[in-house]
Tab-separated table of C-alpha atoms in Angstrom:
chain	number	residue	atom	x	y	z
A	1	UNK	CA	-59.646	3.879	15.342
A	2	UNK	CA	-60.337	2.494	11.879
A	3	UNK	CA	-56.613	2.393	11.105
A	4	UNK	CA	-55.720	0.526	14.308
A	5	UNK	CA	-58.619	-1.864	13.791
A	6	UNK	CA	-57.271	-2.688	10.360
A	7	UNK	CA	-53.751	-3.248	11.683
A	8	UNK	CA	-54.547	-5.766	14.425
A	9	UNK	CA	-56.762	-7.638	11.973
A	10	UNK	CA	-53.780	-7.869	9.630
A	11	UNK	CA	-51.870	-9.500	12.481
A	12	UNK	CA	-54.698	-11.999	13.021
A	13	UNK	CA	-54.739	-12.697	9.274
A	14	UNK	CA	-50.991	-13.402	9.309
A	15	UNK	CA	-51.349	-15.783	12.246
A	16	UNK	CA	-54.096	-17.515	10.271
A	17	UNK	CA	-51.882	-17.812	7.182
A	18	UNK	CA	-49.262	-19.427	9.422
A	19	UNK	CA	-51.839	-21.904	10.739
A	20	UNK	CA	-51.554	-20.657	14.325
A	21	UNK	CA	-55.260	-19.834	14.532
A	22	UNK	CA	-57.953	-21.353	12.287
A	23	UNK	CA	-59.730	-19.315	9.638
A	24	UNK	CA	-63.022	-19.577	11.522
A	25	UNK	CA	-61.494	-18.420	14.821
A	26	UNK	CA	-63.432	-15.719	16.653
A	27	UNK	CA	-60.528	-13.295	16.134
A	28	UNK	CA	-61.238	-13.429	12.401
A	29	UNK	CA	-64.939	-12.658	12.726
A	30	UNK	CA	-66.158	-9.223	11.581
A	31	UNK	CA	-67.667	-8.482	14.998
A	32	UNK	CA	-64.541	-9.410	16.963
A	33	UNK	CA	-62.523	-6.815	18.877
A	34	UNK	CA	-58.841	-6.340	19.567
A	35	UNK	CA	-59.185	-7.801	23.069
A	36	UNK	CA	-59.949	-11.115	21.389
A	37	UNK	CA	-56.504	-11.252	19.805
A	38	UNK	CA	-54.837	-9.894	22.939
A	39	UNK	CA	-56.410	-12.592	25.116
A	40	UNK	CA	-55.353	-15.564	22.985
A	41	UNK	CA	-51.746	-14.316	22.852
A	42	UNK	CA	-51.526	-13.395	26.514
A	43	UNK	CA	-50.226	-16.718	27.885
A	44	UNK	CA	-47.433	-16.966	25.304
A	45	UNK	CA	-48.447	-20.429	24.057
A	46	UNK	CA	-49.471	-19.344	20.558
A	47	UNK	CA	-46.354	-17.184	20.302
A	48	UNK	CA	-44.133	-20.198	20.989
A	49	UNK	CA	-46.167	-22.279	18.538
A	50	UNK	CA	-45.621	-19.519	15.984
A	51	UNK	CA	-41.826	-19.687	16.352
A	52	UNK	CA	-41.947	-23.465	16.053
A	53	UNK	CA	-43.918	-23.113	12.818
A	54	UNK	CA	-41.530	-20.539	11.381
A	55	UNK	CA	-38.469	-22.607	12.331
A	56	UNK	CA	-38.895	-25.925	14.179
A	57	UNK	CA	-35.166	-25.895	14.940
A	58	UNK	CA	-35.219	-22.511	16.673
A	59	UNK	CA	-35.859	-23.953	20.159
A	60	UNK	CA	-36.814	-27.086	22.056
A	61	UNK	CA	-40.597	-27.323	22.383
A	62	UNK	CA	-40.128	-28.842	25.838
A	63	UNK	CA	-38.844	-25.466	27.031
A	64	UNK	CA	-42.273	-23.829	27.187
A	65	UNK	CA	-45.402	-24.590	29.160
A	66	UNK	CA	-48.347	-25.573	26.957
A	67	UNK	CA	-50.949	-25.181	29.693
A	68	UNK	CA	-49.984	-22.233	31.908
A	69	UNK	CA	-53.650	-21.573	32.790
A	70	UNK	CA	-52.907	-17.835	32.991
A	71	UNK	CA	-50.512	-18.291	35.924
A	72	UNK	CA	-48.317	-15.179	35.877
A	73	UNK	CA	-45.020	-17.012	36.367
A	74	UNK	CA	-45.622	-19.588	33.629
A	75	UNK	CA	-47.098	-17.124	31.129
A	76	UNK	CA	-44.213	-14.694	31.551
A	77	UNK	CA	-41.757	-17.584	31.125
A	78	UNK	CA	-43.375	-18.416	27.790
A	79	UNK	CA	-43.316	-14.794	26.681
A	80	UNK	CA	-39.667	-14.371	27.701
A	81	UNK	CA	-38.748	-17.479	25.717
A	82	UNK	CA	-40.547	-16.059	22.669
A	83	UNK	CA	-38.654	-12.776	22.952
A	84	UNK	CA	-35.302	-14.491	23.451
A	85	UNK	CA	-35.767	-16.627	20.329
A	86	UNK	CA	-36.965	-13.641	18.304
A	87	UNK	CA	-33.656	-11.980	19.109
A	88	UNK	CA	-31.240	-14.927	18.988
A	89	UNK	CA	-32.708	-16.901	16.097
A	90	UNK	CA	-34.670	-14.407	14.001
A	91	UNK	CA	-32.395	-11.406	14.352
A	92	UNK	CA	-34.828	-8.921	15.875
A	93	UNK	CA	-33.278	-5.982	17.721
A	94	UNK	CA	-34.015	-4.998	21.310
A	95	UNK	CA	-35.882	-1.962	19.984
A	96	UNK	CA	-38.185	-4.310	18.050
A	97	UNK	CA	-39.240	-6.217	21.162
A	98	UNK	CA	-41.824	-5.577	23.857
A	99	UNK	CA	-41.503	-6.200	27.581
A	100	UNK	CA	-43.200	-9.420	28.847
A	101	UNK	CA	-45.536	-7.466	31.145
A	102	UNK	CA	-46.737	-5.353	28.218
A	103	UNK	CA	-48.498	-8.451	26.925
A	104	UNK	CA	-49.440	-10.245	30.132
A	105	UNK	CA	-50.811	-7.066	31.779
A	106	UNK	CA	-52.060	-5.740	28.413
A	107	UNK	CA	-50.404	-2.436	29.248
A	108	UNK	CA	-48.955	-1.834	25.767
A	109	UNK	CA	-50.439	-4.167	23.166
A	110	UNK	CA	-49.299	-1.772	20.453
A	111	UNK	CA	-45.697	-2.847	21.118
A	112	UNK	CA	-46.704	-6.502	20.897
A	113	UNK	CA	-48.169	-5.912	17.446
A	114	UNK	CA	-45.031	-4.050	16.392
A	115	UNK	CA	-42.873	-7.028	17.413
A	116	UNK	CA	-45.077	-9.487	15.542
A	117	UNK	CA	-44.970	-7.251	12.491
A	118	UNK	CA	-41.152	-7.155	12.623
A	119	UNK	CA	-41.075	-10.941	13.017
A	120	UNK	CA	-43.440	-11.473	10.087
A	121	UNK	CA	-41.219	-9.357	7.828
A	122	UNK	CA	-37.784	-10.543	8.982
A	123	UNK	CA	-35.605	-12.230	6.381
A	124	UNK	CA	-35.561	-15.624	8.089
A	125	UNK	CA	-39.345	-15.855	8.396
A	126	UNK	CA	-39.822	-14.804	4.784
A	127	UNK	CA	-37.158	-17.226	3.527
A	128	UNK	CA	-38.407	-20.236	5.472
A	129	UNK	CA	-42.154	-19.849	4.907
A	130	UNK	CA	-42.657	-17.487	1.955
A	131	UNK	CA	-45.818	-16.315	3.740
A	132	UNK	CA	-46.508	-12.574	3.347
A	133	UNK	CA	-46.071	-10.682	6.601
A	134	UNK	CA	-47.878	-7.546	7.703
A	135	UNK	CA	-46.695	-3.983	8.170
A	136	UNK	CA	-47.631	-2.378	11.482
A	137	UNK	CA	-46.871	1.310	11.277
A	138	UNK	CA	-48.877	4.280	12.510
A	139	UNK	CA	-48.145	7.818	11.454
A	140	UNK	CA	-47.331	10.351	14.186
A	141	UNK	CA	-50.557	12.237	13.499
A	142	UNK	CA	-52.643	9.103	14.041
A	143	UNK	CA	-50.513	7.464	16.714
A	144	UNK	CA	-51.573	9.179	19.940
A	145	UNK	CA	-55.317	9.071	19.390
A	146	UNK	CA	-55.177	5.554	17.937
A	147	UNK	CA	-53.104	4.219	20.823
A	148	UNK	CA	-55.495	5.764	23.333
A	149	UNK	CA	-58.454	4.146	21.619
A	150	UNK	CA	-56.813	0.720	21.425
A	151	UNK	CA	-55.959	0.661	25.124
A	152	UNK	CA	-59.439	1.838	26.087
A	153	UNK	CA	-60.781	-1.020	24.000
A	154	UNK	CA	-58.662	-3.539	25.887
A	155	UNK	CA	-59.791	-2.324	29.321
A	156	UNK	CA	-63.422	-1.410	28.660
A	157	UNK	CA	-64.418	-5.039	29.233
A	158	UNK	CA	-63.812	-4.536	32.950
A	159	UNK	CA	-66.536	-1.917	33.187
A	160	UNK	CA	-68.915	-3.842	30.946
A	161	UNK	CA	-68.444	-7.036	32.921
A	162	UNK	CA	-69.356	-5.336	36.196
A	163	UNK	CA	-72.254	-3.183	34.963
A	164	UNK	CA	-73.965	-5.105	32.164
A	165	UNK	CA	-76.230	-7.963	33.112
A	166	UNK	CA	-77.861	-8.846	29.797
A	167	UNK	CA	-75.886	-10.316	26.912
A	168	UNK	CA	-76.755	-12.570	24.023
A	169	UNK	CA	-75.270	-16.055	23.767
A	170	UNK	CA	-72.297	-14.938	21.670
A	171	UNK	CA	-71.326	-12.134	24.057
A	172	UNK	CA	-71.560	-14.502	27.005
A	173	UNK	CA	-69.106	-16.882	25.366
A	174	UNK	CA	-66.729	-14.039	24.620
A	175	UNK	CA	-66.849	-12.895	28.251
A	176	UNK	CA	-66.245	-16.433	29.434
A	177	UNK	CA	-63.195	-16.898	27.206
A	178	UNK	CA	-61.716	-13.501	27.936
A	179	UNK	CA	-62.580	-13.134	31.612
A	180	UNK	CA	-58.907	-12.513	32.336
A	181	UNK	CA	-59.299	-9.141	30.658
A	182	UNK	CA	-62.173	-8.336	32.991
A	183	UNK	CA	-60.625	-9.026	36.368
A	184	UNK	CA	-60.586	-6.353	39.068
A	185	UNK	CA	-57.231	-4.658	39.498
A	186	UNK	CA	-55.272	-5.621	42.615
A	187	UNK	CA	-52.735	-3.705	44.663
A	188	UNK	CA	-48.986	-3.991	44.090
A	189	UNK	CA	-48.532	-5.966	47.323
A	190	UNK	CA	-51.282	-8.423	46.414
A	191	UNK	CA	-49.784	-8.830	42.962
A	192	UNK	CA	-46.336	-9.602	44.425
A	193	UNK	CA	-47.850	-12.187	46.773
A	194	UNK	CA	-49.607	-13.921	43.912
A	195	UNK	CA	-46.410	-14.042	41.833
A	196	UNK	CA	-44.485	-15.531	44.772
A	197	UNK	CA	-47.203	-18.111	45.324
A	198	UNK	CA	-47.216	-19.081	41.645
A	199	UNK	CA	-43.422	-19.485	41.616
A	200	UNK	CA	-43.603	-21.709	44.687
A	201	UNK	CA	-46.485	-23.652	43.162
A	202	UNK	CA	-44.469	-24.200	39.988
A	203	UNK	CA	-41.503	-25.593	41.979
A	204	UNK	CA	-43.818	-27.923	43.928
A	205	UNK	CA	-45.356	-29.145	40.690
A	206	UNK	CA	-41.905	-29.885	39.308
A	207	UNK	CA	-41.078	-31.931	42.409
A	208	UNK	CA	-44.336	-33.874	42.205
A	209	UNK	CA	-43.830	-34.560	38.483
A	210	UNK	CA	-40.278	-35.760	39.134
A	211	UNK	CA	-41.454	-38.110	41.885
A	212	UNK	CA	-44.240	-39.412	39.633
A	213	UNK	CA	-41.828	-40.151	36.795
A	214	UNK	CA	-39.396	-41.820	39.201
A	215	UNK	CA	-42.147	-44.048	40.596
A	216	UNK	CA	-43.289	-45.011	37.092
A	217	UNK	CA	-39.717	-46.011	36.231
A	218	UNK	CA	-39.459	-48.109	39.411
A	219	UNK	CA	-42.739	-49.889	38.655
A	220	UNK	CA	-41.615	-50.598	35.111
A	221	UNK	CA	-38.366	-52.131	36.382
A	222	UNK	CA	-40.226	-54.262	38.895
A	223	UNK	CA	-43.141	-55.559	36.831
A	224	UNK	CA	-41.755	-55.557	33.271
A	225	UNK	CA	-38.194	-56.686	33.926
A	226	UNK	CA	-37.486	-57.978	37.435
A	227	UNK	CA	-40.546	-60.213	37.912
A	228	UNK	CA	-40.302	-61.917	34.487
A	229	UNK	CA	-36.562	-62.548	35.022
A	230	UNK	CA	-37.189	-64.014	38.486
A	231	UNK	CA	-38.635	-67.070	36.746
A	232	UNK	CA	-35.379	-67.837	34.945
A	233	UNK	CA	-32.583	-66.340	37.072
A	234	UNK	CA	-31.219	-67.175	40.501
A	235	UNK	CA	-32.112	-64.897	43.414
A	236	UNK	CA	-28.492	-63.859	43.882
A	237	UNK	CA	-28.333	-62.730	40.271
A	238	UNK	CA	-31.601	-60.819	40.610
A	239	UNK	CA	-30.217	-58.976	43.645
A	240	UNK	CA	-27.167	-57.909	41.645
A	241	UNK	CA	-29.163	-56.753	38.619
A	242	UNK	CA	-32.014	-55.134	40.563
A	243	UNK	CA	-30.604	-54.001	43.933
A	244	UNK	CA	-33.251	-52.622	46.290
A	245	UNK	CA	-35.886	-52.235	43.553
A	246	UNK	CA	-38.527	-54.038	45.582
A	247	UNK	CA	-37.773	-51.995	48.694
A	248	UNK	CA	-37.801	-48.701	46.777
A	249	UNK	CA	-41.191	-49.544	45.266
A	250	UNK	CA	-42.589	-50.263	48.732
A	251	UNK	CA	-41.234	-46.967	50.101
A	252	UNK	CA	-42.547	-44.806	47.264
């Protein structure tokens, strides 16, 4: 376990060197555990921020959701974007990449660390930033036992959360931040229903945001342009320049 503990800490150190997490972040504390790093990467936001740091031209920052709030659909979208850019812009191979669910479900965090290691050492990242990467390799003799330990570490919080009542202030904060790692497992059917609901919720949000932006544009036309010009232009001219603006504002 010592070897694996050292490796994920090297990943956290690299993210710190890149300015993605601060030096005093809990993931860099001696008492922190691997689930700390897993939790802060799980929504894909820091991963997208990482790519933007390595190469601001690699993708449009408007393409990812900065506040997915652990919604499955939005988090997986962020993770997929990260993986696509790793391949298309940074030259990583398919064999270097993890599956989105490996991170979101924390089912194979080892693969996530492998991908980040490959990214940190790729030629483009080294050329653009000159920041030393980290090497994530486990020998075959250490691999099976180390992997088993690392996955137990990620899931043990579930048992602790349900059985342990007393914690000090620090542990309570950790549990609060990483409660997503401690949720009770749900059935496949329940999981599918939640995903469908989140996709529908995302579409509804897009519609509401579009309507909000449209209304703001209408109000700007009415109060910042049409009304001031009404003082100096004839009504017929106003109707030509601003057809139906007043009516549209009343409707919306």
